[in-house]
């Protein structure tokens, strides 16, 4: 019987850890760690527009906040890295753990074959947990 090779992504808005498990009883091994790059901030105030036929000026509202924008950029980089590791690694399934907002963005950005391989996720910040203690957190989803 072949063992199931699992990719595990543990992410926050600032850091992403990529881990792998090559079968039951093997534990997890850290493959790669990424840190979010500093994104350029927004202007101090939103732009304004001149109304037609008068002196009134109207402010524009930002479509997204700085934090949401930075999270989106970092999630895109995480998914790109995961796709490359997936193609190179011969994985069978994917598990993820991230705080609620980041987990939602990551789920939305997953593309084939990663979205098909996602077998479970945890709505938790496990970035501070050591590699040796992580398997306990995923015990309901997989046996490492």
PDB file of C-alpha atoms in Angstrom:
ATOM      1  CA  UNK A   1       0.000   0.000   0.000  1.00  0.00           C
ATOM      2  CA  UNK A   2       1.359   3.422  -0.969  1.00  0.00           C
ATOM      3  CA  UNK A   3       1.492   6.093   1.687  1.00  0.00           C
ATOM      4  CA  UNK A   4      -0.376   9.355   1.194  1.00  0.00           C
ATOM      5  CA  UNK A   5       1.889  12.397   0.812  1.00  0.00           C
ATOM      6  CA  UNK A   6       0.336  15.526   2.324  1.00  0.00           C
ATOM      7  CA  UNK A   7       1.161  19.212   1.907  1.00  0.00           C
ATOM      8  CA  UNK A   8       0.234  21.370   4.906  1.00  0.00           C
ATOM      9  CA  UNK A   9       0.065  25.169   4.721  1.00  0.00           C
ATOM     10  CA  UNK A  10       0.051  27.137   7.979  1.00  0.00           C
ATOM     11  CA  UNK A  11      -0.391  30.845   7.257  1.00  0.00           C
ATOM     12  CA  UNK A  12      -1.170  34.252   8.711  1.00  0.00           C
ATOM     13  CA  UNK A  13      -1.132  37.720   7.163  1.00  0.00           C
ATOM     14  CA  UNK A  14       2.621  37.915   7.832  1.00  0.00           C
ATOM     15  CA  UNK A  15       4.098  34.402   7.496  1.00  0.00           C
ATOM     16  CA  UNK A  16       3.406  31.143   5.671  1.00  0.00           C
ATOM     17  CA  UNK A  17       4.915  27.766   6.487  1.00  0.00           C
ATOM     18  CA  UNK A  18       4.821  24.883   4.026  1.00  0.00           C
ATOM     19  CA  UNK A  19       5.156  21.429   5.563  1.00  0.00           C
ATOM     20  CA  UNK A  20       4.938  17.891   4.267  1.00  0.00           C
ATOM     21  CA  UNK A  21       4.062  14.484   5.580  1.00  0.00           C
ATOM     22  CA  UNK A  22       5.085  11.363   3.699  1.00  0.00           C
ATOM     23  CA  UNK A  23       2.858   8.888   5.546  1.00  0.00           C
ATOM     24  CA  UNK A  24       1.349   7.838   8.857  1.00  0.00           C
ATOM     25  CA  UNK A  25       3.850   7.931  11.690  1.00  0.00           C
ATOM     26  CA  UNK A  26       6.259  10.186   9.785  1.00  0.00           C
ATOM     27  CA  UNK A  27       5.303  13.490  11.427  1.00  0.00           C
ATOM     28  CA  UNK A  28       5.647  16.809   9.631  1.00  0.00           C
ATOM     29  CA  UNK A  29       8.739  18.307   8.012  1.00  0.00           C
ATOM     30  CA  UNK A  30       9.038  22.008   7.217  1.00  0.00           C
ATOM     31  CA  UNK A  31       9.779  22.549   3.520  1.00  0.00           C
ATOM     32  CA  UNK A  32       9.634  26.334   3.136  1.00  0.00           C
ATOM     33  CA  UNK A  33       8.863  29.494   5.101  1.00  0.00           C
ATOM     34  CA  UNK A  34       7.683  32.736   3.489  1.00  0.00           C
ATOM     35  CA  UNK A  35       7.340  36.156   5.051  1.00  0.00           C
ATOM     36  CA  UNK A  36       5.097  38.864   3.669  1.00  0.00           C
ATOM     37  CA  UNK A  37       6.952  41.707   2.024  1.00  0.00           C
ATOM     38  CA  UNK A  38       6.134  45.212   3.104  1.00  0.00           C
ATOM     39  CA  UNK A  39       3.557  46.600   0.716  1.00  0.00           C
ATOM     40  CA  UNK A  40       3.511  50.286  -0.141  1.00  0.00           C
ATOM     41  CA  UNK A  41       0.946  52.088   1.971  1.00  0.00           C
ATOM     42  CA  UNK A  42      -1.976  54.060   0.685  1.00  0.00           C
ATOM     43  CA  UNK A  43      -1.989  57.835   0.560  1.00  0.00           C
ATOM     44  CA  UNK A  44      -2.855  59.655   3.786  1.00  0.00           C
ATOM     45  CA  UNK A  45      -6.227  60.644   2.403  1.00  0.00           C
ATOM     46  CA  UNK A  46      -8.457  59.579  -0.434  1.00  0.00           C
ATOM     47  CA  UNK A  47      -8.650  61.489  -3.694  1.00  0.00           C
ATOM     48  CA  UNK A  48     -11.271  64.069  -4.486  1.00  0.00           C
ATOM     49  CA  UNK A  49     -13.230  64.982  -7.575  1.00  0.00           C
ATOM     50  CA  UNK A  50     -14.697  68.248  -8.811  1.00  0.00           C
ATOM     51  CA  UNK A  51     -18.462  68.086  -9.253  1.00  0.00           C
ATOM     52  CA  UNK A  52     -19.783  69.301 -12.571  1.00  0.00           C
ATOM     53  CA  UNK A  53     -21.202  72.786 -12.741  1.00  0.00           C
ATOM     54  CA  UNK A  54     -20.277  73.873  -9.250  1.00  0.00           C
ATOM     55  CA  UNK A  55     -17.622  74.187  -6.612  1.00  0.00           C
ATOM     56  CA  UNK A  56     -18.498  71.054  -4.684  1.00  0.00           C
ATOM     57  CA  UNK A  57     -15.746  68.444  -4.287  1.00  0.00           C
ATOM     58  CA  UNK A  58     -16.470  64.830  -3.492  1.00  0.00           C
ATOM     59  CA  UNK A  59     -14.155  62.354  -1.772  1.00  0.00           C
ATOM     60  CA  UNK A  60     -13.565  58.867  -3.112  1.00  0.00           C
ATOM     61  CA  UNK A  61     -13.842  55.845  -0.919  1.00  0.00           C
ATOM     62  CA  UNK A  62     -11.136  53.191  -1.131  1.00  0.00           C
ATOM     63  CA  UNK A  63     -12.393  49.880  -2.540  1.00  0.00           C
ATOM     64  CA  UNK A  64     -10.276  47.959   0.000  1.00  0.00           C
ATOM     65  CA  UNK A  65      -8.295  48.790   3.105  1.00  0.00           C
ATOM     66  CA  UNK A  66      -4.519  48.503   3.366  1.00  0.00           C
ATOM     67  CA  UNK A  67      -4.662  45.390   5.545  1.00  0.00           C
ATOM     68  CA  UNK A  68      -7.072  43.614   3.195  1.00  0.00           C
ATOM     69  CA  UNK A  69      -4.983  44.595   0.172  1.00  0.00           C
ATOM     70  CA  UNK A  70      -1.757  43.285   1.766  1.00  0.00           C
ATOM     71  CA  UNK A  71      -3.519  40.038   2.769  1.00  0.00           C
ATOM     72  CA  UNK A  72      -4.723  39.537  -0.797  1.00  0.00           C
ATOM     73  CA  UNK A  73      -1.237  40.074  -2.264  1.00  0.00           C
ATOM     74  CA  UNK A  74       0.382  37.686   0.236  1.00  0.00           C
ATOM     75  CA  UNK A  75      -2.304  35.018  -0.307  1.00  0.00           C
ATOM     76  CA  UNK A  76      -1.620  35.164  -4.048  1.00  0.00           C
ATOM     77  CA  UNK A  77       2.086  34.553  -3.381  1.00  0.00           C
ATOM     78  CA  UNK A  78       1.277  31.682  -1.015  1.00  0.00           C
ATOM     79  CA  UNK A  79      -0.904  29.965  -3.614  1.00  0.00           C
ATOM     80  CA  UNK A  80       1.737  30.441  -6.337  1.00  0.00           C
ATOM     81  CA  UNK A  81       4.396  28.901  -4.101  1.00  0.00           C
ATOM     82  CA  UNK A  82       2.075  26.056  -3.097  1.00  0.00           C
ATOM     83  CA  UNK A  83       1.315  25.317  -6.762  1.00  0.00           C
ATOM     84  CA  UNK A  84       5.036  25.140  -7.571  1.00  0.00           C
ATOM     85  CA  UNK A  85       5.761  22.883  -4.587  1.00  0.00           C
ATOM     86  CA  UNK A  86       2.761  20.736  -5.529  1.00  0.00           C
ATOM     87  CA  UNK A  87       4.023  20.272  -9.078  1.00  0.00           C
ATOM     88  CA  UNK A  88       7.516  19.366  -7.850  1.00  0.00           C
ATOM     89  CA  UNK A  89       6.563  17.249  -4.826  1.00  0.00           C
ATOM     90  CA  UNK A  90       4.100  14.548  -5.861  1.00  0.00           C
ATOM     91  CA  UNK A  91       1.584  15.334  -3.118  1.00  0.00           C
ATOM     92  CA  UNK A  92      -1.792  13.594  -2.796  1.00  0.00           C
ATOM     93  CA  UNK A  93      -3.728  15.938  -0.519  1.00  0.00           C
ATOM     94  CA  UNK A  94      -3.642  19.449   0.925  1.00  0.00           C
ATOM     95  CA  UNK A  95      -4.463  20.701   4.417  1.00  0.00           C
ATOM     96  CA  UNK A  96      -4.470  24.343   5.528  1.00  0.00           C
ATOM     97  CA  UNK A  97      -4.628  26.286   8.788  1.00  0.00           C
ATOM     98  CA  UNK A  98      -5.016  30.066   8.983  1.00  0.00           C
ATOM     99  CA  UNK A  99      -6.960  32.734  10.873  1.00  0.00           C
ATOM    100  CA  UNK A 100     -10.493  33.280   9.515  1.00  0.00           C
ATOM    101  CA  UNK A 101      -9.870  36.176   7.113  1.00  0.00           C
ATOM    102  CA  UNK A 102      -6.690  34.684   5.642  1.00  0.00           C
ATOM    103  CA  UNK A 103      -8.270  31.240   5.343  1.00  0.00           C
ATOM    104  CA  UNK A 104     -11.149  32.707   3.342  1.00  0.00           C
ATOM    105  CA  UNK A 105      -8.799  34.501   0.953  1.00  0.00           C
ATOM    106  CA  UNK A 106      -6.654  31.383   0.522  1.00  0.00           C
ATOM    107  CA  UNK A 107      -9.698  29.209  -0.217  1.00  0.00           C
ATOM    108  CA  UNK A 108     -10.889  31.705  -2.830  1.00  0.00           C
ATOM    109  CA  UNK A 109      -7.500  31.808  -4.565  1.00  0.00           C
ATOM    110  CA  UNK A 110      -6.897  28.042  -4.787  1.00  0.00           C
ATOM    111  CA  UNK A 111      -6.849  26.729  -8.330  1.00  0.00           C
ATOM    112  CA  UNK A 112      -6.625  23.218  -9.777  1.00  0.00           C
ATOM    113  CA  UNK A 113      -5.065  20.901  -8.776  1.00  0.00           C
ATOM    114  CA  UNK A 114      -4.819  22.471  -5.300  1.00  0.00           C
ATOM    115  CA  UNK A 115      -8.534  23.138  -4.884  1.00  0.00           C
ATOM    116  CA  UNK A 116      -9.343  19.533  -5.802  1.00  0.00           C
ATOM    117  CA  UNK A 117      -6.740  18.218  -3.335  1.00  0.00           C
ATOM    118  CA  UNK A 118      -7.902  20.328  -0.356  1.00  0.00           C
ATOM    119  CA  UNK A 119      -9.239  17.751   2.089  1.00  0.00           C
ATOM    120  CA  UNK A 120      -9.526  19.913   5.179  1.00  0.00           C
ATOM    121  CA  UNK A 121      -8.712  23.212   6.818  1.00  0.00           C
ATOM    122  CA  UNK A 122      -8.540  24.681  10.283  1.00  0.00           C
ATOM    123  CA  UNK A 123      -9.771  28.116  11.225  1.00  0.00           C
ATOM    124  CA  UNK A 124      -6.852  28.726  13.628  1.00  0.00           C
ATOM    125  CA  UNK A 125      -3.608  30.652  13.857  1.00  0.00           C
ATOM    126  CA  UNK A 126      -1.027  27.877  14.234  1.00  0.00           C
ATOM    127  CA  UNK A 127       1.959  29.935  13.074  1.00  0.00           C
ATOM    128  CA  UNK A 128       3.473  29.936  16.570  1.00  0.00           C
ATOM    129  CA  UNK A 129       3.127  26.149  17.038  1.00  0.00           C
ATOM    130  CA  UNK A 130       6.289  24.060  16.656  1.00  0.00           C
ATOM    131  CA  UNK A 131       6.565  21.507  13.855  1.00  0.00           C
ATOM    132  CA  UNK A 132       6.514  18.691  16.425  1.00  0.00           C
ATOM    133  CA  UNK A 133       3.236  19.857  17.998  1.00  0.00           C
ATOM    134  CA  UNK A 134       1.349  20.577  14.763  1.00  0.00           C
ATOM    135  CA  UNK A 135       0.188  16.976  14.099  1.00  0.00           C
ATOM    136  CA  UNK A 136      -1.969  17.103  17.254  1.00  0.00           C
ATOM    137  CA  UNK A 137      -3.902  20.069  15.840  1.00  0.00           C
ATOM    138  CA  UNK A 138      -4.642  18.198  12.600  1.00  0.00           C
ATOM    139  CA  UNK A 139      -5.567  14.903  14.300  1.00  0.00           C
ATOM    140  CA  UNK A 140      -9.238  15.160  13.269  1.00  0.00           C
ATOM    141  CA  UNK A 141      -8.253  15.632   9.604  1.00  0.00           C
ATOM    142  CA  UNK A 142      -5.249  13.370   9.088  1.00  0.00           C
ATOM    143  CA  UNK A 143      -2.860  11.002  10.794  1.00  0.00           C
ATOM    144  CA  UNK A 144       0.750  12.127  10.679  1.00  0.00           C
TER     145      UNK A 144
END
